C-alpha positions as CSV (number, residue, x, y, z in Angstrom):
1,M,0.0,0.0,0.0
2,K,1.3,3.5,-0.9
3,P,1.9,5.9,2.0
4,T,-0.9,8.3,0.9
5,A,-3.4,5.4,0.7
6,L,-2.2,4.2,4.2
7,I,-2.7,7.7,5.6
8,A,-6.2,8.0,4.0
9,A,-7.2,4.6,5.4
10,A,-6.0,5.6,8.9
11,A,-7.9,8.9,8.8
12,F,-11.1,7.1,7.6
13,T,-10.7,4.7,10.5
14,L,-10.4,7.5,13.0
15,I,-13.4,9.4,11.6
16,M,-15.6,6.3,11.7
17,A,-14.5,5.1,15.2
18,P,-17.1,5.6,17.9
19,D,-16.5,8.1,20.6
20,A,-15.1,6.1,23.6
21,Q,-16.3,8.8,26.0
22,A,-19.9,9.2,24.6
23,A,-22.5,9.4,27.3
24,S,-25.0,6.6,27.5
25,C,-27.8,8.9,28.8
26,G,-29.1,12.4,28.5
27,G,-31.3,14.8,30.4
28,R,-33.6,13.2,33.0
29,G,-32.6,9.8,31.6
30,C,-29.3,10.3,33.6
31,N,-31.2,10.6,36.9
32,D,-29.9,8.1,39.5
33,K,-27.1,6.7,37.2
34,D,-23.4,6.4,38.0
35,P,-21.7,9.4,36.3
36,V,-18.5,7.4,35.5
37,S,-20.2,4.4,34.0
38,A,-22.6,6.6,32.0
39,G,-19.7,8.5,30.5
40,C,-20.7,11.9,32.1
41,G,-17.6,12.2,34.2
42,S,-15.4,13.0,31.2
43,G,-15.1,16.8,30.9
44,S,-16.9,17.5,34.2
45,T,-16.0,20.4,36.5
46,T,-16.3,21.3,40.1
47,A,-19.2,23.7,40.8
48,D,-18.7,23.9,44.6
49,T,-16.6,22.4,47.4
50,A,-17.1,22.0,51.1
51,P,-14.5,20.6,53.6
52,M,-15.5,17.5,55.6
53,Y,-14.6,17.6,59.3
54,A,-13.5,13.9,59.1
55,G,-11.0,14.7,56.4
56,G,-11.6,15.0,52.7
57,T,-13.6,17.3,50.5
58,A,-17.2,17.2,49.2
59,E,-17.6,18.4,45.7
60,L,-20.6,19.3,43.6
61,R,-19.7,18.1,40.1
62,W,-21.2,19.4,36.8
63,S,-21.2,17.6,33.4
64,P,-21.9,20.0,30.6
65,G,-22.3,17.1,28.1
66,C,-25.0,15.4,30.2
67,R,-26.3,18.5,32.0
68,T,-26.2,16.7,35.3
69,N,-24.8,17.2,38.8
70,W,-23.6,14.7,41.4
71,V,-21.6,14.8,44.6
72,R,-18.1,13.4,44.8
73,I,-16.1,13.0,48.1
74,S,-12.3,13.1,47.6
75,N,-9.7,11.8,50.1
76,Y,-12.2,10.9,52.8
77,S,-10.4,9.6,55.9
78,G,-13.3,7.4,57.0
79,G,-15.9,7.6,59.7
80,D,-18.4,5.8,61.9
81,S,-21.2,5.6,59.4
82,A,-22.1,5.4,55.7
83,L,-22.1,8.5,53.7
84,R,-25.6,9.7,52.8
85,I,-25.2,11.6,49.6
86,T,-28.1,13.6,48.1
87,V,-28.2,15.9,45.0
88,W,-31.3,17.7,43.8
89,S,-32.6,20.3,41.4
90,S,-35.9,22.2,41.4
91,S,-37.7,19.2,39.9
92,D,-35.6,16.1,40.7
93,H,-34.0,14.5,43.7
94,V,-31.5,11.6,43.9
95,G,-30.2,9.9,47.1
96,F,-27.3,7.5,47.4
97,V,-25.5,5.7,50.2
98,A,-21.8,5.0,50.0
99,A,-19.5,3.1,52.4
100,G,-17.9,5.3,55.1
101,T,-14.6,3.8,54.3
102,P,-11.5,5.9,53.5
103,G,-11.0,6.9,49.9
104,N,-13.0,8.5,47.1
105,H,-16.7,8.1,46.7
106,W,-19.5,9.6,44.6
107,G,-23.2,9.5,44.3
108,N,-25.5,9.2,41.3
109,M,-26.5,12.0,39.0
110,V,-29.5,14.4,38.8
111,Y,-30.5,16.3,35.7
112,A,-29.9,19.9,36.7
113,P,-29.5,22.5,33.8
114,G,-30.0,25.3,36.4
115,C,-29.6,25.4,40.1
116,A,-28.4,22.2,41.8
117,R,-27.7,21.5,45.5
118,G,-25.9,18.7,47.2
119,E,-25.4,17.4,50.7
120,V,-23.4,14.7,52.5
121,L,-24.5,13.5,55.9
122,Y,-22.0,11.4,57.9
123,V,-20.8,10.6,61.4
124,D,-17.1,11.4,61.8
125,S,-14.6,9.1,63.5
126,G,-15.3,10.9,66.8
127,G,-19.0,10.0,66.6
128,V,-20.2,13.5,65.7
129,H,-23.0,13.9,63.1
130,R,-21.9,16.2,60.3
131,T,-23.3,17.8,57.1
132,A,-21.5,19.2,54.1
133,R,-23.7,21.4,51.9
134,L,-23.1,22.4,48.3
135,A,-24.8,24.6,45.7
136,S,-24.1,25.5,42.1
137,S,-23.5,29.1,41.1
138,A,-27.0,29.2,39.4
139,C,-28.7,29.0,42.8
């Protein structure tokens, strides 16, 4: 095969290849789905952050491609209870429970093209009930 034909064949293959990061849902069809497995985590940004007294950071994440929000907890040091993660918009509400083990955790998504709010309820390692609250800039 000549070099120009080889280049043309490679370009055609790249054009025809499916997008590996394409989201598997859209709009309200993303409600209560995992943002990573649905492909909405790619290109997402942090809309708000709140420190967690037990160590770690709660983040309200935004996916412009899926138009969804979810709560992610980064570097959690662990606590005495599960993490009760909630995210909501003016019309939809999604709750999720994650293990209270050390590490990174996230909840499921809610369709929220405008204002979105999030919350993490947990009991820290000292037995104290805590809440981390989050809100997007559109609230």
